[in-house]
PDB file of C-alpha atoms in Angstrom:
ATOM      1  CA  MET A   1      49.686 153.014 129.709  1.00  0.00           C
ATOM      2  CA  GLU A   2      49.919 155.905 132.181  1.00  0.00           C
ATOM      3  CA  MET A   3      50.942 153.498 134.984  1.00  0.00           C
ATOM      4  CA  LYS A   4      53.764 152.166 132.782  1.00  0.00           C
ATOM      5  CA  LYS A   5      55.094 155.691 132.283  1.00  0.00           C
ATOM      6  CA  ILE A   6      54.957 156.451 135.999  1.00  0.00           C
ATOM      7  CA  VAL A   7      56.755 153.239 137.014  1.00  0.00           C
ATOM      8  CA  PHE A   8      59.399 153.694 134.322  1.00  0.00           C
ATOM      9  CA  ALA A   9      59.996 157.313 135.389  1.00  0.00           C
ATOM     10  CA  CYS A  10      60.478 156.191 139.009  1.00  0.00           C
ATOM     11  CA  LEU A  11      62.948 153.501 137.970  1.00  0.00           C
ATOM     12  CA  ALA A  12      64.887 155.905 135.766  1.00  0.00           C
ATOM     13  CA  SER A  13      65.096 158.427 138.617  1.00  0.00           C
ATOM     14  CA  LEU A  14      66.330 155.746 141.017  1.00  0.00           C
ATOM     15  CA  MET A  15      68.994 154.648 138.532  1.00  0.00           C
ATOM     16  CA  CYS A  16      70.238 158.229 138.233  1.00  0.00           C
ATOM     17  CA  ILE A  17      70.425 158.708 142.010  1.00  0.00           C
ATOM     18  CA  VAL A  18      72.344 155.468 142.585  1.00  0.00           C
ATOM     19  CA  SER A  19      74.653 156.041 139.631  1.00  0.00           C
ATOM     20  CA  SER A  20      75.588 159.617 140.462  1.00  0.00           C
ATOM     21  CA  TYR A  21      76.163 158.739 144.131  1.00  0.00           C
ATOM     22  CA  ALA A  22      78.169 155.571 143.601  1.00  0.00           C
ATOM     23  CA  ASN A  23      80.489 156.126 140.662  1.00  0.00           C
ATOM     24  CA  ASN A  24      81.594 159.767 140.779  1.00  0.00           C
ATOM     25  CA  VAL A  25      82.560 160.286 137.129  1.00  0.00           C
ATOM     26  CA  LYS A  26      84.927 163.229 136.621  1.00  0.00           C
ATOM     27  CA  ILE A  27      86.824 165.037 133.900  1.00  0.00           C
ATOM     28  CA  VAL A  28      90.201 165.833 135.458  1.00  0.00           C
ATOM     29  CA  GLY A  29      92.259 168.889 134.565  1.00  0.00           C
ATOM     30  CA  ASP A  30      91.764 171.883 132.315  1.00  0.00           C
ATOM     31  CA  ILE A  31      90.876 171.282 128.690  1.00  0.00           C
ATOM     32  CA  LYS A  32      92.400 173.846 126.374  1.00  0.00           C
ATOM     33  CA  VAL A  33      94.191 174.326 123.084  1.00  0.00           C
ATOM     34  CA  THR A  34      97.025 176.782 122.446  1.00  0.00           C
ATOM     35  CA  THR A  35      98.427 177.822 119.085  1.00  0.00           C
ATOM     36  CA  ALA A  36     101.335 175.452 119.733  1.00  0.00           C
ATOM     37  CA  GLN A  37      98.831 172.559 119.681  1.00  0.00           C
ATOM     38  CA  LEU A  38      97.519 173.497 116.229  1.00  0.00           C
ATOM     39  CA  SER A  39      98.681 172.002 112.947  1.00  0.00           C
ATOM     40  CA  GLY A  40      96.761 173.810 110.245  1.00  0.00           C
ATOM     41  CA  ASN A  41      93.113 173.431 111.243  1.00  0.00           C
ATOM     42  CA  ILE A  42      93.746 170.387 113.462  1.00  0.00           C
ATOM     43  CA  ALA A  43      93.972 170.878 117.213  1.00  0.00           C
ATOM     44  CA  SER A  44      95.490 168.210 119.470  1.00  0.00           C
ATOM     45  CA  PHE A  45      94.491 168.076 123.125  1.00  0.00           C
ATOM     46  CA  ASP A  46      94.044 165.611 125.962  1.00  0.00           C
ATOM     47  CA  PHE A  47      92.038 165.133 129.138  1.00  0.00           C
ATOM     48  CA  THR A  48      91.536 162.436 131.763  1.00  0.00           C
ATOM     49  CA  VAL A  49      88.285 160.670 132.654  1.00  0.00           C
ATOM     50  CA  THR A  50      88.004 158.958 136.050  1.00  0.00           C
ATOM     51  CA  TRP A  51      85.190 157.026 137.682  1.00  0.00           C
ATOM     52  CA  GLU A  52      84.773 154.609 140.567  1.00  0.00           C
ATOM     53  CA  ASN A  53      83.393 151.059 140.470  1.00  0.00           C
ATOM     54  CA  SER A  54      84.175 150.533 136.805  1.00  0.00           C
ATOM     55  CA  TRP A  55      83.350 146.946 135.826  1.00  0.00           C
ATOM     56  CA  ARG A  56      83.090 144.398 133.033  1.00  0.00           C
ATOM     57  CA  ASP A  57      82.159 140.699 133.078  1.00  0.00           C
ATOM     58  CA  ASP A  58      81.431 138.113 130.383  1.00  0.00           C
ATOM     59  CA  PHE A  59      78.030 139.612 129.566  1.00  0.00           C
ATOM     60  CA  ASN A  60      77.738 143.228 130.662  1.00  0.00           C
ATOM     61  CA  HIS A  61      79.800 146.324 131.331  1.00  0.00           C
ATOM     62  CA  ASP A  62      79.571 149.916 132.418  1.00  0.00           C
ATOM     63  CA  ALA A  63      80.889 152.789 130.328  1.00  0.00           C
ATOM     64  CA  VAL A  64      81.248 156.558 130.186  1.00  0.00           C
ATOM     65  CA  TYR A  65      79.881 158.730 127.391  1.00  0.00           C
ATOM     66  CA  VAL A  66      81.970 161.874 126.768  1.00  0.00           C
ATOM     67  CA  PHE A  67      81.143 164.901 124.630  1.00  0.00           C
ATOM     68  CA  LEU A  68      82.607 168.395 124.378  1.00  0.00           C
ATOM     69  CA  LYS A  69      81.547 171.985 123.726  1.00  0.00           C
ATOM     70  CA  TYR A  70      83.470 175.130 122.820  1.00  0.00           C
ATOM     71  CA  LYS A  71      82.803 178.869 122.959  1.00  0.00           C
ATOM     72  CA  LEU A  72      84.667 181.951 121.825  1.00  0.00           C
ATOM     73  CA  ASP A  73      85.277 184.474 124.606  1.00  0.00           C
ATOM     74  CA  GLU A  74      83.410 187.329 122.967  1.00  0.00           C
ATOM     75  CA  GLU A  75      80.105 189.049 123.636  1.00  0.00           C
ATOM     76  CA  GLY A  76      77.103 187.300 122.096  1.00  0.00           C
ATOM     77  CA  GLU A  77      78.929 184.011 121.437  1.00  0.00           C
ATOM     78  CA  ASN A  78      77.190 180.687 122.179  1.00  0.00           C
ATOM     79  CA  TRP A  79      78.413 177.232 123.166  1.00  0.00           C
ATOM     80  CA  ASN A  80      78.835 174.936 120.150  1.00  0.00           C
ATOM     81  CA  HIS A  81      79.288 171.191 119.783  1.00  0.00           C
ATOM     82  CA  LEU A  82      82.893 170.082 119.307  1.00  0.00           C
ATOM     83  CA  PHE A  83      83.232 167.364 116.656  1.00  0.00           C
ATOM     84  CA  LEU A  84      85.978 164.866 117.482  1.00  0.00           C
ATOM     85  CA  ALA A  85      88.228 163.626 114.692  1.00  0.00           C
ATOM     86  CA  ASN A  86      88.514 159.905 113.973  1.00  0.00           C
ATOM     87  CA  GLU A  87      92.090 159.767 115.287  1.00  0.00           C
ATOM     88  CA  MET A  88      91.919 158.868 118.986  1.00  0.00           C
ATOM     89  CA  GLU A  89      94.169 157.278 121.608  1.00  0.00           C
ATOM     90  CA  LEU A  90      93.359 156.019 125.116  1.00  0.00           C
ATOM     91  CA  GLU A  91      95.855 155.402 127.919  1.00  0.00           C
ATOM     92  CA  GLY A  92      94.639 153.450 130.943  1.00  0.00           C
ATOM     93  CA  GLN A  93      96.276 153.737 134.349  1.00  0.00           C
ATOM     94  CA  ASP A  94      98.276 150.829 135.852  1.00  0.00           C
ATOM     95  CA  GLY A  95      98.155 148.782 132.661  1.00  0.00           C
ATOM     96  CA  GLU A  96      94.358 148.782 132.418  1.00  0.00           C
ATOM     97  CA  THR A  97      93.147 148.717 128.804  1.00  0.00           C
ATOM     98  CA  PHE A  98      90.069 150.420 127.385  1.00  0.00           C
ATOM     99  CA  ASP A  99      88.341 150.671 124.057  1.00  0.00           C
ATOM    100  CA  TYR A 100      85.998 153.281 122.642  1.00  0.00           C
ATOM    101  CA  GLU A 101      83.163 153.763 120.200  1.00  0.00           C
ATOM    102  CA  PHE A 102      82.357 157.019 118.425  1.00  0.00           C
ATOM    103  CA  LEU A 103      78.814 158.326 118.093  1.00  0.00           C
ATOM    104  CA  ASN A 104      78.398 159.915 114.692  1.00  0.00           C
ATOM    105  CA  PRO A 105      74.783 160.555 113.631  1.00  0.00           C
ATOM    106  CA  THR A 106      75.978 162.783 110.758  1.00  0.00           C
ATOM    107  CA  GLY A 107      77.909 159.978 109.057  1.00  0.00           C
ATOM    108  CA  ALA A 108      80.565 162.501 108.005  1.00  0.00           C
ATOM    109  CA  ALA A 109      84.246 161.756 108.570  1.00  0.00           C
ATOM    110  CA  ASN A 110      85.840 163.437 111.590  1.00  0.00           C
ATOM    111  CA  LYS A 111      82.495 164.764 112.857  1.00  0.00           C
ATOM    112  CA  ASN A 112      81.950 162.518 115.879  1.00  0.00           C
ATOM    113  CA  VAL A 113      79.623 164.068 118.446  1.00  0.00           C
ATOM    114  CA  GLY A 114      81.067 162.011 121.324  1.00  0.00           C
ATOM    115  CA  LEU A 115      82.578 158.712 122.357  1.00  0.00           C
ATOM    116  CA  ILE A 116      81.778 155.837 124.704  1.00  0.00           C
ATOM    117  CA  ILE A 117      84.707 154.563 126.814  1.00  0.00           C
ATOM    118  CA  ARG A 118      84.629 151.106 128.456  1.00  0.00           C
ATOM    119  CA  ARG A 119      86.918 148.438 129.873  1.00  0.00           C
ATOM    120  CA  LYS A 120      88.376 146.089 127.272  1.00  0.00           C
ATOM    121  CA  LYS A 121      88.784 143.140 129.672  1.00  0.00           C
ATOM    122  CA  SER A 122      86.869 141.756 132.640  1.00  0.00           C
ATOM    123  CA  GLY A 123      87.579 143.559 135.894  1.00  0.00           C
ATOM    124  CA  TYR A 124      86.306 145.845 138.617  1.00  0.00           C
ATOM    125  CA  GLY A 125      87.512 148.977 140.390  1.00  0.00           C
ATOM    126  CA  ALA A 126      88.323 152.637 139.934  1.00  0.00           C
ATOM    127  CA  SER A 127      89.351 153.650 136.413  1.00  0.00           C
ATOM    128  CA  SER A 128      91.430 156.497 135.034  1.00  0.00           C
ATOM    129  CA  VAL A 129      91.715 156.981 131.272  1.00  0.00           C
ATOM    130  CA  LYS A 130      93.759 159.630 129.468  1.00  0.00           C
ATOM    131  CA  VAL A 131      92.088 160.584 126.201  1.00  0.00           C
ATOM    132  CA  LYS A 132      94.270 162.003 123.409  1.00  0.00           C
ATOM    133  CA  ALA A 133      91.995 163.611 120.845  1.00  0.00           C
ATOM    134  CA  LYS A 134      92.071 165.725 117.700  1.00  0.00           C
ATOM    135  CA  TRP A 135      89.597 168.355 116.505  1.00  0.00           C
ATOM    136  CA  ASP A 136      89.170 170.120 113.178  1.00  0.00           C
ATOM    137  CA  ILE A 137      88.416 173.681 114.341  1.00  0.00           C
ATOM    138  CA  THR A 138      86.477 174.354 111.120  1.00  0.00           C
ATOM    139  CA  SER A 139      84.266 171.249 111.332  1.00  0.00           C
ATOM    140  CA  ASN A 140      81.210 172.892 112.943  1.00  0.00           C
ATOM    141  CA  PRO A 141      79.668 175.394 110.489  1.00  0.00           C
ATOM    142  CA  ALA A 142      77.702 176.961 113.357  1.00  0.00           C
ATOM    143  CA  ARG A 143      80.991 178.521 114.544  1.00  0.00           C
ATOM    144  CA  THR A 144      84.206 177.902 112.644  1.00  0.00           C
ATOM    145  CA  LEU A 145      87.448 179.033 114.254  1.00  0.00           C
ATOM    146  CA  VAL A 146      90.851 180.195 113.062  1.00  0.00           C
ATOM    147  CA  SER A 147      94.229 179.846 114.747  1.00  0.00           C
ATOM    148  CA  ASN A 148      94.209 183.452 115.981  1.00  0.00           C
ATOM    149  CA  ASN A 149      91.126 182.659 118.105  1.00  0.00           C
ATOM    150  CA  PHE A 150      93.336 180.544 120.359  1.00  0.00           C
ATOM    151  CA  ASP A 151      95.694 183.384 121.241  1.00  0.00           C
ATOM    152  CA  GLN A 152      95.584 184.365 124.906  1.00  0.00           C
ATOM    153  CA  GLY A 153      93.119 181.579 125.756  1.00  0.00           C
ATOM    154  CA  LYS A 154      90.132 183.086 123.953  1.00  0.00           C
ATOM    155  CA  VAL A 155      88.486 179.708 123.235  1.00  0.00           C
ATOM    156  CA  PHE A 156      86.669 178.093 126.150  1.00  0.00           C
ATOM    157  CA  MET A 157      86.327 174.288 126.045  1.00  0.00           C
ATOM    158  CA  SER A 158      84.142 172.092 128.250  1.00  0.00           C
ATOM    159  CA  ALA A 159      83.943 168.291 128.472  1.00  0.00           C
ATOM    160  CA  MET A 160      80.991 166.426 129.976  1.00  0.00           C
ATOM    161  CA  ALA A 161      80.766 162.767 130.976  1.00  0.00           C
ATOM    162  CA  ILE A 162      77.708 160.582 131.581  1.00  0.00           C
ATOM    163  CA  GLU A 163      77.910 157.167 133.257  1.00  0.00           C
ATOM    164  CA  MET A 164      76.417 154.349 131.218  1.00  0.00           C
ATOM    165  CA  VAL A 165      75.615 150.644 131.504  1.00  0.00           C
ATOM    166  CA  TYR A 166      75.277 148.110 128.696  1.00  0.00           C
ATOM    167  CA  VAL A 167      71.774 146.656 128.316  1.00  0.00           C
ATOM    168  CA  PRO A 168      71.662 143.291 126.471  1.00  0.00           C
ATOM    169  CA  GLN A 169      69.035 142.866 123.768  1.00  0.00           C
ATOM    170  CA  MET A 170      65.911 141.335 125.307  1.00  0.00           C
ATOM    171  CA  PRO A 171      62.494 142.410 126.649  1.00  0.00           C
ATOM    172  CA  PHE A 172      62.470 143.579 130.252  1.00  0.00           C
ATOM    173  CA  TYR A 173      59.687 142.815 132.727  1.00  0.00           C
ATOM    174  CA  ILE A 174      58.893 144.018 136.230  1.00  0.00           C
ATOM    175  CA  GLY A 175      56.283 142.097 138.182  1.00  0.00           C
ATOM    176  CA  ASP A 176      55.440 139.597 140.912  1.00  0.00           C
ATOM    177  CA  SER A 177      57.052 136.489 139.338  1.00  0.00           C
ATOM    178  CA  VAL A 178      53.587 135.037 138.594  1.00  0.00           C
ATOM    179  CA  VAL A 179      53.584 133.396 135.169  1.00  0.00           C
ATOM    180  CA  LEU A 180      50.307 133.250 133.276  1.00  0.00           C
ATOM    181  CA  PRO A 181      49.225 130.145 131.324  1.00  0.00           C
ATOM    182  CA  GLU A 182      50.440 131.766 128.126  1.00  0.00           C
ATOM    183  CA  GLY A 183      53.960 131.814 129.594  1.00  0.00           C
ATOM    184  CA  GLN A 184      54.121 135.579 130.131  1.00  0.00           C
ATOM    185  CA  PRO A 185      54.586 137.391 133.464  1.00  0.00           C
ATOM    186  CA  SER A 186      51.433 138.866 134.936  1.00  0.00           C
ATOM    187  CA  PHE A 187      52.868 142.396 134.632  1.00  0.00           C
ATOM    188  CA  PRO A 188      53.341 143.723 131.071  1.00  0.00           C
ATOM    189  CA  ALA A 189      56.720 144.710 129.637  1.00  0.00           C
ATOM    190  CA  LEU A 190      57.872 148.238 130.423  1.00  0.00           C
ATOM    191  CA  LEU A 191      60.787 148.285 127.991  1.00  0.00           C
ATOM    192  CA  PRO A 192      60.937 146.881 124.460  1.00  0.00           C
ATOM    193  CA  ALA A 193      63.855 144.817 123.180  1.00  0.00           C
ATOM    194  CA  TYR A 194      66.965 147.002 123.191  1.00  0.00           C
ATOM    195  CA  SER A 195      70.723 146.682 122.956  1.00  0.00           C
ATOM    196  CA  GLY A 196      73.155 149.446 123.845  1.00  0.00           C
ATOM    197  CA  GLU A 197      74.483 151.652 126.630  1.00  0.00           C
ATOM    198  CA  MET A 198      72.115 153.580 128.891  1.00  0.00           C
ATOM    199  CA  GLY A 199      72.896 155.889 131.776  1.00  0.00           C
ATOM    200  CA  CYS A 200      72.487 159.182 133.594  1.00  0.00           C
ATOM    201  CA  GLY A 201      75.303 159.839 136.085  1.00  0.00           C
ATOM    202  CA  PHE A 202      76.960 163.161 135.125  1.00  0.00           C
ATOM    203  CA  GLY A 203      80.335 164.846 135.398  1.00  0.00           C
ATOM    204  CA  ARG A 204      81.929 167.823 133.698  1.00  0.00           C
ATOM    205  CA  VAL A 205      84.776 170.321 133.662  1.00  0.00           C
TER     206      VAL A 205
END
């Protein structure tokens, strides 16, 4: 069991090194909200996500997971999670199209903790996606805001992006290609059956 953990840790570290070196995910531009961008408690803002070597084929794809934090510029204030509203729009560069999926462990409307962005069609190359988002500034009870907080840029906002890759649902094996009489590889499975995006390349603004 200990050997499995060691091998898996090495593989995960290697994936992170390759991913962060190769694909260079970035959040471009300043992310901020002014009082002019507020309608009641709803703030509208946008930012651009870029990364190199974006790809999608008939079976697999890469993706970028994006989440945001906010902080009031006052002594003793902490960073808090920014919950994205359900209303969202993506604009790809040069006609490229993208789709997204919200992550919402709370199950509450308009309290999405982040979103996964990926190519909609097969392709390969650098990607640039403008994200147009909305945020209810009262949605996080840990630190609710009012419109006056946005005067003179008193609310700091930060977006972070993590590179991902889709993993089809199946067991994964690492070994020497020797098949035992029972039909199983001679090295035991390191990962159970799983389906979803995984990743560890990192970018922020």
